[in-house]
Coordinates of C-alpha atoms and ligand atoms in Angstrom, one line a residue:
X1 CA 118.3 114.8 140.8
X2 CA 118.7 117.8 138.6
X3 CA 115.8 117.0 136.4
X4 CA 112.4 118.6 136.8
X5 CA 110.0 115.8 135.7
X6 CA 106.4 117.0 135.5
X7 CA 103.3 114.8 135.3
X8 CA 100.2 115.1 133.1
X9 CA 101.4 118.1 131.0
X10 CA 99.2 119.4 128.2
X11 CA 101.2 119.4 124.9
X12 CA 99.0 122.0 123.2
X13 CA 101.6 124.7 123.6
X14 CA 104.3 122.4 122.3
X15 CA 102.8 121.4 118.9
X16 CA 102.0 123.9 116.1
X17 CA 98.9 122.0 115.2
X18 CA 97.7 122.9 118.7
X19 CA 96.3 119.5 119.4
X20 CA 95.3 119.1 123.0
X21 CA 96.8 115.9 124.3
X22 CA 98.7 115.2 127.5
X23 CA 102.1 113.8 128.2
X24 CA 102.2 111.3 131.2
X25 CA 105.6 112.7 132.0
X26 CA 107.5 115.7 130.6
X27 CA 111.0 117.0 131.1
X28 CA 113.2 119.7 129.5
X29 CA 116.9 118.7 129.0
X30 CA 119.7 121.2 128.5
X31 CA 122.8 118.9 128.3
X32 CA 123.9 115.4 127.3
X33 CA 124.2 114.6 131.1
X34 CA 120.5 115.6 131.6
X35 CA 119.5 113.6 128.5
X36 CA 121.3 110.5 129.9
X37 CA 119.6 111.0 133.2
X38 CA 116.1 111.3 131.7
X39 CA 116.6 108.2 129.5
X40 CA 117.8 106.3 132.6
X41 CA 114.7 107.5 134.6
X42 CA 112.5 106.2 131.8
X43 CA 114.2 102.9 131.3
X44 CA 114.0 102.2 135.1
X45 CA 110.2 102.6 134.8
X46 CA 110.1 100.7 131.4
X47 CA 108.5 103.8 130.0
X48 CA 108.8 104.8 126.3
X49 CA 110.2 108.2 125.5
X50 CA 109.3 110.8 122.9
X51 CA 111.9 113.3 121.6
X52 CA 110.3 116.8 121.2
X53 CA 111.8 119.8 119.4
X54 CA 109.7 122.7 118.3
X55 CA 106.7 120.5 117.7
X56 CA 106.1 121.8 114.2
X57 CA 106.1 118.5 112.4
X58 CA 103.8 116.4 114.6
X59 CA 100.3 115.1 114.5
X60 CA 99.6 113.9 118.0
X61 CA 96.6 111.4 118.0
X62 CA 96.3 110.4 121.7
X63 CA 97.6 111.2 125.1
X64 CA 101.3 110.0 125.3
X65 CA 101.9 107.4 127.9
X66 CA 105.6 108.3 127.7
X67 CA 108.3 110.5 129.1
X68 CA 108.4 113.4 126.6
X69 CA 111.9 114.8 126.5
X70 CA 112.0 118.4 125.3
X71 CA 115.5 119.0 123.8
X72 CA 116.7 122.4 124.7
X73 CA 120.5 122.2 124.3
X74 CA 121.8 125.7 123.3
X75 CA 124.9 127.1 121.7
X76 CA 126.4 128.2 118.3
X77 CA 130.1 127.9 117.8
X78 CA 132.4 128.7 114.9
X79 CA 134.8 125.7 114.7
X80 CA 137.1 126.9 112.0
X81 CA 137.1 129.3 109.0
X82 CA 139.1 130.2 106.0
X83 CA 138.7 132.5 103.0
X84 CA 136.2 130.2 101.4
X85 CA 133.9 129.0 104.2
X86 CA 133.2 128.5 107.9
X87 CA 132.3 125.4 109.9
X88 CA 129.7 126.0 112.5
X89 CA 128.5 123.7 115.3
X90 CA 124.9 124.3 116.4
X91 CA 123.2 122.6 119.4
X92 CA 119.9 120.8 118.9
X93 CA 117.7 123.2 120.9
X94 CA 118.6 126.3 118.9
X95 CA 115.7 127.8 116.8
X96 CA 116.2 127.1 113.1
X97 CA 115.2 130.4 111.7
X98 CA 117.2 132.3 114.3
X99 CA 120.3 130.3 113.4
X100 CA 119.7 131.0 109.6
X101 CA 119.5 134.8 110.4
X102 CA 122.7 134.5 112.6
X103 CA 124.6 132.8 109.7
X104 CA 123.6 135.5 107.3
X105 CA 124.7 138.2 109.7
X106 CA 128.1 136.6 109.8
X107 CA 128.4 137.0 106.0
X108 CA 127.8 133.2 105.5
X109 CA 125.4 131.9 102.8
X110 CA 123.7 128.7 101.8
X111 CA 120.8 128.6 104.2
X112 CA 118.9 131.7 102.9
X113 CA 116.3 129.6 101.0
X114 CA 115.5 127.7 104.2
X115 CA 114.5 130.9 106.1
X116 CA 111.4 130.9 108.2
X117 CA 111.0 127.1 108.5
X118 CA 109.7 126.6 112.1
X119 CA 111.3 124.2 114.5
X120 CA 114.7 123.5 116.0
X121 CA 118.1 122.7 114.6
X122 CA 118.0 119.2 116.1
X123 CA 115.0 118.1 114.1
X124 CA 116.1 119.7 110.8
X125 CA 118.1 116.6 109.8
X126 CA 115.2 114.2 110.7
X127 CA 113.3 115.1 107.5
X128 CA 116.2 116.8 105.7
X129 CA 114.2 120.1 105.6
X130 CA 114.0 121.7 102.3
X131 CA 112.5 124.7 100.5
X132 CA 112.9 126.7 97.3
X133 CA 115.3 124.1 95.7
X134 CA 117.7 123.8 98.7
X135 CA 117.9 121.0 101.3
X136 CA 119.6 120.8 104.6
X137 CA 121.9 118.1 103.3
X138 CA 123.4 120.5 100.8
X139 CA 125.2 122.3 103.7
X140 CA 125.5 119.8 106.5
X141 CA 128.9 118.3 107.3
X142 CA 128.0 115.9 110.2
X143 CA 125.7 115.3 113.1
X144 CA 126.5 114.3 116.7
X145 CA 124.0 111.8 118.1
X146 CA 123.4 109.9 121.2
X147 CA 122.6 106.4 120.1
X148 CA 120.1 104.9 122.6
X149 CA 120.9 101.4 121.4
X150 CA 124.6 101.5 122.2
X151 CA 124.5 104.2 124.9
X152 CA 127.3 106.0 123.2
X153 CA 127.6 109.3 121.3
X154 CA 128.6 109.0 117.6
X155 CA 129.4 111.4 114.9
X156 CA 127.7 110.6 111.6
X157 CA 128.9 112.1 108.3
X158 CA 126.5 113.6 105.8
X159 CA 126.6 110.3 103.8
X160 CA 125.9 108.2 106.9
X161 CA 122.8 110.2 107.6
X162 CA 121.3 108.7 104.3
X163 CA 119.5 111.9 103.4
X164 CA 116.7 111.8 100.8
X165 CA 113.7 113.9 99.9
X166 CA 112.1 114.7 103.3
X167 CA 113.8 111.6 104.7
X168 CA 116.9 110.4 106.6
X169 CA 118.3 107.6 108.7
X170 CA 116.8 109.4 111.7
X171 CA 113.2 109.3 110.3
X172 CA 113.6 105.6 109.2
X173 CA 114.9 104.5 112.6
X174 CA 112.7 106.9 114.5
X175 CA 113.6 107.5 118.2
X176 CA 116.9 105.5 118.2
X177 CA 119.3 108.4 117.8
X178 CA 119.0 111.7 119.7
X179 CA 120.5 114.5 117.6
X180 CA 122.7 116.6 119.9
X181 CA 124.3 119.0 117.5
X182 CA 124.8 119.6 113.8
X183 CA 128.0 120.9 112.0
X184 CA 127.4 123.0 108.9
X185 CA 129.9 124.1 106.3
X186 CA 128.8 127.4 104.9
X187 CA 130.4 129.3 102.0
X188 CA 131.4 132.9 102.1
X189 CA 131.0 133.4 98.4
X190 CA 127.2 133.0 97.7
X191 CA 125.9 130.6 95.0
X192 CA 122.3 131.6 95.0
X193 CA 119.5 129.2 94.0
X194 CA 116.7 131.4 92.6
X195 CA 115.0 129.0 90.2
X196 CA 112.2 127.8 92.5
X197 CA 108.8 129.3 93.2
X198 CA 108.5 133.0 92.6
X199 CA 111.9 134.0 94.0
X200 CA 113.3 135.5 90.8
X201 CA 110.1 137.4 89.9
X202 CA 109.7 138.6 93.5
X203 CA 113.2 140.0 93.5
X204 CA 112.7 141.6 90.1
X205 CA 109.5 143.2 91.4
X206 CA 111.6 144.7 94.2
X207 CA 114.1 146.0 91.6
X208 CA 116.9 143.9 93.1
X209 CA 119.1 143.0 90.1
X210 CA 122.0 141.5 92.1
X211 CA 120.6 139.9 95.2
X212 CA 122.6 139.1 98.3
X213 CA 121.8 136.1 100.4
X214 CA 120.1 138.5 102.8
X215 CA 117.9 139.8 100.0
X216 CA 117.0 136.2 99.1
X217 CA 116.2 135.4 102.8
X218 CA 113.9 138.5 102.9
X219 CA 112.2 137.4 99.7
X220 CA 111.7 133.9 101.0
X221 CA 110.2 135.2 104.2
X222 CA 107.8 137.6 102.3
X223 CA 106.6 134.9 99.9
X224 CA 106.2 132.3 102.7
X225 CA 104.3 134.8 104.9
X226 CA 101.9 135.4 102.0
X227 CA 101.3 131.8 101.2
X228 CA 101.5 129.9 104.5
X229 CA 99.5 130.4 107.6
X230 CA 101.5 131.5 110.7
X231 CA 100.9 128.7 113.2
X232 CA 100.5 131.3 115.9
X233 CA 97.4 132.6 114.0
X234 CA 96.1 129.4 112.6
X235 CA 97.4 126.1 113.8
X236 CA 99.2 123.9 111.2
X237 CA 102.2 121.8 110.4
X238 CA 103.2 123.2 107.0
X239 CA 102.9 120.9 104.1
X240 CA 100.8 117.9 105.1
X241 CA 101.7 115.7 102.2
X242 CA 105.0 115.0 100.4
X243 CA 105.1 115.9 96.7
X244 CA 104.7 112.5 94.8
X245 CA 107.8 111.6 92.7
X246 CA 106.9 109.5 89.6
X247 CA 108.6 108.2 86.5
X248 CA 109.0 110.4 83.5
X249 CA 106.5 108.2 81.6
X250 CA 103.9 108.4 84.3
X251 CA 104.3 112.2 84.4
X252 CA 103.9 112.4 80.7
X253 CA 100.7 110.4 80.8
X254 CA 99.3 112.8 83.5
X255 CA 100.4 115.8 81.4
X256 CA 98.3 114.6 78.5
X257 CA 95.1 114.6 80.7
X258 CA 96.1 117.6 82.8
X259 CA 98.2 120.0 80.7
X260 CA 98.6 122.5 83.5
X261 CA 99.9 120.0 86.1
X262 CA 102.8 121.5 88.1
X263 CA 105.9 119.4 87.9
X264 CA 109.7 119.6 88.6
X265 CA 112.2 117.4 86.7
X266 CA 114.6 115.7 89.1
X267 CA 118.3 115.0 88.6
X268 CA 117.7 111.3 88.5
X269 CA 115.2 111.5 85.6
X270 CA 112.1 111.2 87.8
X271 CA 109.5 113.9 88.1
X272 CA 108.2 115.6 91.3
X273 CA 104.5 116.6 91.1
X274 CA 103.1 119.5 93.2
X275 CA 100.8 117.8 95.7
X276 CA 99.2 121.2 96.4
X277 CA 98.2 121.6 92.8
X278 CA 96.6 118.1 92.7
X279 CA 94.7 118.7 95.9
X280 CA 93.5 122.1 94.7
X281 CA 92.3 120.8 91.3
X282 CA 90.4 118.1 93.2
X283 CA 88.4 120.9 94.9
X284 CA 89.7 120.5 98.4
X285 CA 91.0 124.1 98.9
X286 CA 89.2 125.8 101.7
X287 CA 87.1 122.7 102.7
X288 CA 86.3 122.6 106.4
X289 CA 85.0 119.7 108.5
X290 CA 84.3 120.8 112.0
X291 CA 87.6 122.4 113.2
X292 CA 89.7 120.5 110.7
X293 CA 90.2 122.2 107.4
X294 CA 92.2 122.6 104.2
X295 CA 93.8 126.1 104.2
X296 CA 92.0 128.6 101.9
X297 CA 95.2 129.9 100.3
X298 CA 97.3 126.7 100.1
X299 CA 95.7 123.3 99.6
X300 CA 98.8 121.5 100.8
X301 CA 98.3 122.8 104.4
X302 CA 95.7 121.3 106.7
X303 CA 94.7 123.5 109.6
X304 CA 93.1 123.3 113.1
X305 CA 90.6 126.0 113.6
X306 CA 90.5 125.4 117.3
X307 CA 89.5 122.1 118.8
X308 CA 90.3 119.6 116.1
X309 CA 91.9 116.4 117.4
X310 CA 94.8 114.8 115.6
X311 CA 92.4 112.0 114.6
X312 CA 90.0 114.4 112.9
X313 CA 92.9 116.0 111.0
X314 CA 94.0 112.5 109.9
X315 CA 90.4 111.6 108.8
X316 CA 90.3 114.7 106.6
X317 CA 93.8 113.7 105.2
X318 CA 92.5 110.1 104.5
X319 CA 89.6 111.5 102.4
X320 CA 92.0 113.6 100.4
X321 CA 94.3 110.7 99.9
X322 CA 91.5 108.5 98.7
X323 CA 90.2 111.2 96.3
X324 CA 93.7 111.8 94.8
X325 CA 94.2 108.0 94.4
X326 CA 90.9 107.7 92.5
X327 CA 91.4 110.8 90.3
X328 CA 95.1 110.5 89.4
X329 CA 96.2 107.0 90.5
X330 CA 98.7 108.6 92.8
X331 CA 99.6 108.0 96.4
X332 CA 100.0 111.0 98.7
X333 CA 102.3 110.3 101.6
X334 CA 101.7 112.2 104.9
X335 CA 104.8 114.4 105.7
X336 CA 104.6 115.1 109.4
X337 CA 105.2 112.5 112.1
X338 CA 102.0 110.8 113.3
X339 CA 102.5 110.0 117.0
X340 CA 100.1 108.2 119.4
X341 CA 100.2 106.8 122.9
Ligands
FAD401 C1 104.2 126.8 108.8 C2 105.1 125.6 108.6 C3 106.0 125.6 107.5 C4 106.9 124.6 107.3 N1 107.7 124.6 106.2 C5 108.5 123.6 106.0 C6 109.4 123.6 104.8 O1 109.3 124.6 104.0 N2 110.2 122.6 104.6 C7 110.3 121.6 105.5 O2 111.1 120.7 105.3 N3 109.5 121.5 106.6 C8 108.7 122.5 106.9 N4 107.9 122.5 108.0 C9 107.9 121.3 108.9 C10 108.8 121.5 110.2 O3 109.0 122.9 110.4 C11 110.2 120.9 110.0 O4 110.1 119.5 109.8 C12 111.1 121.1 111.3 O5 112.4 120.6 111.0 C13 110.5 120.4 112.5 O6 111.3 120.8 113.6 P1 110.8 120.7 115.1 O7 111.9 121.1 116.0 O8 109.5 121.4 115.2 O9 110.5 119.1 115.2 P2 109.4 118.3 116.0 O10 108.1 118.5 115.4 O11 109.5 118.6 117.5 O12 109.9 116.8 115.8 C14 109.8 116.2 114.5 C15 110.4 114.8 114.5 O13 111.8 114.9 114.9 C16 112.0 114.2 116.1 N5 113.1 115.0 116.8 C17 112.9 116.2 117.2 N6 114.1 116.7 117.7 C18 115.0 115.6 117.6 C19 116.4 115.4 118.0 N7 117.1 116.4 118.6 N8 116.9 114.2 117.7 C20 116.2 113.2 117.1 N9 114.9 113.3 116.8 C21 114.3 114.5 117.0 C22 110.7 114.1 116.8 O14 110.7 113.0 117.7 C23 109.8 114.0 115.6 O15 109.7 112.6 115.2 C24 106.9 123.5 108.2 C25 106.1 123.5 109.4 C26 105.2 124.6 109.6 C27 104.4 124.6 110.8

């Protein structure tokens, strides 16, 4: 057997929330053949599996009585290109930010606003990663998956992935499809999206009047580094809650009571509210309970100061959710994947 299956492996180094739980079995796979072998090994033992990428969107609540499969397939290939754009296939185990930087170095654009998002390419479609007004779905052509139900590989078009705000087919039918690679279609003529966050004012402050995609990427990195804790310094999973999306009438009502509420009009007429603003106004910023806390600079980020368990982080999250429900009659949905046993 070519697989190196290990037993009782601590997952602390494999999740950015640094929760210390164990995997009953753990294996790294570098190819479709190894993936098939690992899945067969698990099914012969009637053992559940868990698909692990960079571990930056997980809240692990218990030891996992499963085979954890760490997806490490590598490779970036230009499939075709013309004067307007290039089609690039990227394997699931490639680091997301490194791929974004690679694409910019090739003179390709589109992904600059998604710079510095942790994790791997294979997990990016799972929650349709997004930042600064751009989502993965805006530049994704198709995804190659291994469907565990049929035992076959299948190519899914952008439409078939059913992307939505921090959501997709892969998140809704979690664990069924293993994403093997993603094909992106990236333009050579940049159409920059500068309307979100402080991008425009940051670039103006740098005296950059006509930014390139690389300038935008650098600006995004600088703004993110200032606002978000680096998981290597302070364990976290980025935004802990999704921004609630409400009807225009509901948003208007809230605006009457809270004139400074931060909101973004959506193309479909609904309104997205900044969850971080709601949580900060409710007084949670900087609150610490044992080793679980709300980040001092960004109320949307829950942090682990050292030895917090996934359960303790979730207990803090539940208190915030209850408070937001009571104050604003709004439901905050947890963004990362909560995984137990
Ligand atoms: C500091 C910080 C900032 C962040 N900022 C953002 C942001 O701006 N925008 C944003 O959208 N997200 C953000 N995130 C969340 C996270 O980085 C993304 O969701 C990322 O895509 C997760 O990738 P990962 O490889 O770490 O996935 P993991 O955490 O390993 O896995 C996430 C889920 O995907 C599944 N999965 C993993 N790989 C595969 C695969 N190949 N096939 C099928 N399923 C798979 C897992 O089983 C799990 O359910 C942030 C996180 C941190 C820590």
